[in-house]
Coordinates of C-alpha atoms in Angstrom, one line a residue:
X11 CA -0.2 0.1 -0.3
X12 CA 1.1 3.2 -1.5
X13 CA 2.0 6.3 1.4
X14 CA 0.9 8.5 -1.7
X15 CA -1.6 8.6 -4.2
X16 CA -1.2 8.1 -7.6
X17 CA -3.0 10.0 -10.2
X18 CA -4.6 7.6 -12.5
X19 CA -7.8 7.9 -13.7
X20 CA -10.6 5.0 -14.5
X21 CA -12.8 5.9 -17.7
X22 CA -15.9 5.1 -18.2
X23 CA -18.6 5.7 -21.1
X24 CA -21.6 6.9 -20.4
X25 CA -25.0 7.1 -22.9
X26 CA -28.2 9.9 -22.1
X27 CA -30.3 11.0 -24.2
X28 CA -28.2 13.1 -26.7
X29 CA -25.8 10.4 -27.1
X30 CA -22.9 9.2 -25.8
X31 CA -20.6 10.4 -23.6
X32 CA -17.5 9.4 -21.5
X33 CA -15.8 11.1 -18.1
X34 CA -12.9 10.5 -16.2
X35 CA -12.8 9.6 -12.5
X36 CA -9.9 9.1 -10.2
X37 CA -9.4 5.9 -9.4
X38 CA -8.3 7.6 -5.2
X39 CA -8.3 10.4 -3.2
X40 CA -6.1 11.8 -1.6
X41 CA -6.9 12.8 1.9
X42 CA -6.9 16.5 1.3
X43 CA -9.8 15.7 -1.1
X44 CA -11.7 13.3 1.3
X45 CA -11.5 16.2 4.1
X46 CA -13.2 18.6 1.3
X47 CA -15.9 16.6 0.4
X48 CA -16.4 15.5 4.2
X49 CA -16.0 19.6 4.9
X50 CA -18.1 21.2 1.7
X51 CA -21.5 21.4 3.7
X52 CA -19.8 23.6 6.9
X53 CA -19.4 26.7 5.6
X54 CA -19.6 28.5 8.8
X55 CA -19.0 27.7 12.2
X56 CA -19.6 29.8 15.5
X57 CA -18.5 28.2 19.2
X58 CA -20.8 28.5 21.7
X59 CA -19.9 30.1 24.8
X60 CA -21.0 27.1 27.7
X61 CA -25.4 28.3 27.3
X62 CA -25.2 29.1 24.0
X63 CA -24.9 26.1 21.3
X64 CA -22.8 25.8 18.9
X65 CA -23.9 27.3 15.6
X66 CA -23.4 25.8 12.2
X67 CA -24.0 27.3 9.0
X68 CA -24.6 24.8 6.3
X69 CA -24.3 25.0 1.9
X70 CA -25.7 21.5 1.4
X71 CA -25.9 23.0 -2.8
X72 CA -22.2 23.7 -2.4
X73 CA -21.8 20.0 -1.1
X74 CA -23.3 17.8 -3.6
X75 CA -21.6 19.6 -6.7
X76 CA -17.9 20.0 -5.3
X77 CA -18.1 15.8 -4.3
X78 CA -19.0 15.9 -7.9
X79 CA -15.5 17.9 -9.0
X80 CA -13.3 16.4 -6.9
X81 CA -13.9 12.9 -8.3
X82 CA -14.2 14.4 -11.6
X83 CA -11.1 14.4 -13.7
X84 CA -12.2 15.4 -17.2
X85 CA -14.2 14.5 -19.6
X86 CA -15.6 14.4 -22.9
X87 CA -18.3 17.5 -23.1
X88 CA -17.8 20.3 -25.5
X89 CA -19.8 23.1 -26.8
X90 CA -21.1 24.2 -29.7
X91 CA -17.9 25.3 -31.6
X92 CA -16.7 22.5 -30.9
X93 CA -14.4 24.5 -28.0
X94 CA -13.5 21.6 -24.7
X95 CA -16.0 22.4 -21.6
X96 CA -14.1 22.2 -18.0
X97 CA -15.9 20.5 -15.7
X98 CA -16.2 23.3 -13.5
X99 CA -19.6 23.9 -10.7
X100 CA -21.3 26.4 -13.0
X101 CA -20.8 24.0 -15.9
X102 CA -22.0 20.7 -13.5
X103 CA -25.2 23.2 -13.0
X104 CA -25.5 23.9 -17.0
X105 CA -26.2 20.1 -17.2
X106 CA -30.1 18.7 -18.0
X107 CA -31.1 17.6 -14.5
X108 CA -30.8 14.4 -16.6
X109 CA -27.5 14.2 -17.2
X110 CA -26.3 15.5 -14.0
X111 CA -28.4 12.4 -12.5
X112 CA -26.3 9.9 -14.5
X113 CA -23.1 11.6 -14.0
X114 CA -23.8 11.6 -10.1
X115 CA -25.2 8.6 -9.6
X116 CA -21.9 7.1 -11.9
X117 CA -19.6 9.3 -9.8
X118 CA -21.1 7.3 -6.0
X119 CA -20.5 4.2 -7.6
X120 CA -17.2 4.2 -8.8
X121 CA -16.6 6.0 -4.8
X122 CA -18.3 3.2 -3.6
X123 CA -16.1 0.4 -5.8
X124 CA -13.0 2.1 -4.0
X125 CA -14.5 1.7 -0.3
X126 CA -15.5 -1.7 -0.9
X127 CA -11.9 -2.2 -2.7
X128 CA -10.0 -0.9 -0.1
X129 CA -11.7 -3.1 2.4
X130 CA -10.8 -6.3 0.6
X131 CA -7.4 -5.1 0.1
X132 CA -7.3 -4.2 3.5
X133 CA -8.3 -7.9 4.7
X134 CA -6.2 -9.9 2.5
X135 CA -2.8 -8.0 3.7
X136 CA -4.3 -8.7 7.2
X137 CA -4.5 -12.6 6.2
X138 CA -1.2 -12.6 5.1
X139 CA 0.6 -10.8 8.0
X140 CA -1.9 -14.0 10.4
X141 CA -0.6 -16.4 7.6
X142 CA 2.9 -15.7 7.8

């Protein structure tokens, strides 16, 4: 197991009502990227004084789009003139609901697969150490 994440991507081919396209999704996130996703809903935090509880300012909209942007390395979308459209929050917000939903579901499935893969590797490593 490596201490540092190697920046690899997995290309996933997708099809929606407008045809085929692809997205490149990071194979593994760095700890900085993981924390970015975990903390993205938290916009502000105000400490309590013992009698008053802590106050949280939460931005769920930012959290939803940030999760996709962290995982998404690239995509095949171009504008009407054939110029590449970079995956940004503004570009994500401009997608149709159907296309965005397909990308979001694909990213969620990919992330879940990576968690399962890490768990299996971790168990296999522990079993090797036990049997050695």
